[in-house]
Amino acid sequence: MVNSFEVGNLVTFKSHPLLQGYEIKGDGKYVPPIMIIKEVHFEDKKKKTHDDVSGFEIAERIKYICVYFDDNKSEFIEVHIYQNMLKSIHDLKIGRLDDPDKFHKGHQNLVDEILDLPLKPSYQYAGIFYFKTKKLEVLKKRSSIRKTSEINEDGTPTEIKRKRMIQYVVNYTTPDFIVCGYKNETYTDLFYNNGDKKRLASMEFVKVKWYSPFQQKFSEQYLPIEFFTDINPFPINSNNE
């Protein structure tokens, strides 16, 4: 079995609309989050992957623990998702620049910018870390059409005017985090008895703290250091549109 993704990779559910086009159409709340791989799990050969009667595939032997930030509750959420349900962010169409001349002005493809980030930042107590999905989630764009017309004196409508509207869809965005702890993890169950891989997991965890407006208090949690960057995604005087 070969895993398509590694710990720290950014992925999304393969139904994400920005895998197909540059803008979200319809209700933004149905857009799935961009997630980061926390663990890779390899099921043993006893795992049932096909229905006994129809023979149809119903599961896989490789699955991932993925993490995203729920901005409605200001907390991190873990989900278990099979490999073929995920896609890399490499194919996302967020912030791609159509005008090639802009590349000569220091602009960079947004997805490439995130993929080029170091695997992990340097630990610094009380430093500021940023969740690697932040810039992608902030700059998602949704398009809609607004139709307007005026009414003539006889009550008939004038020519209908169509106006295309673009707005940001900023669900799943994260706060900036303060680093307040570090630990190394050790595992005793990374391999099966026959030596086959059982799971892949991060060895380094950092504790981050942030203010939760919903709980009206500070929250903190240990998460893999691969989830973060110490490079500010929105530095002063940057052009991120």
mmCIF file with all atom_site columns, C-alpha atoms in Angstrom, residues 11 38 74 78 113 126 202:
data_model
loop_
_atom_site.group_PDB
_atom_site.id
_atom_site.type_symbol
_atom_site.label_atom_id
_atom_site.label_alt_id
_atom_site.label_comp_id
_atom_site.label_asym_id
_atom_site.label_entity_id
_atom_site.label_seq_id
_atom_site.pdbx_PDB_ins_code
_atom_site.Cartn_x
_atom_site.Cartn_y
_atom_site.Cartn_z
_atom_site.occupancy
_atom_site.B_iso_or_equiv
_atom_site.pdbx_formal_charge
_atom_site.auth_seq_id
_atom_site.auth_comp_id
_atom_site.auth_asym_id
_atom_site.auth_atom_id
_atom_site.pdbx_PDB_model_num
ATOM 1 C CA . VAL A 1 11  ? -5.634  18.508 1.417  1.00 0.00 ? 11  VAL A CA 1
ATOM 2 C CA . LYS A 1 38  ? -2.134  14.685 11.177 1.00 0.00 ? 38  LYS A CA 1
ATOM 3 C CA . SER A 1 74  ? -13.101 28.478 17.522 1.00 0.00 ? 74  SER A CA 1
ATOM 4 C CA . GLU A 1 78  ? -10.296 15.983 13.656 1.00 0.00 ? 78  GLU A CA 1
ATOM 5 C CA . GLU A 1 113 ? 3.380   30.055 -2.155 1.00 0.00 ? 113 GLU A CA 1
ATOM 6 C CA . ALA A 1 126 ? 5.961   33.160 22.887 1.00 0.00 ? 126 ALA A CA 1
ATOM 7 C CA . SER A 1 202 ? 4.275   13.602 13.778 1.00 0.00 ? 202 SER A CA 1
#
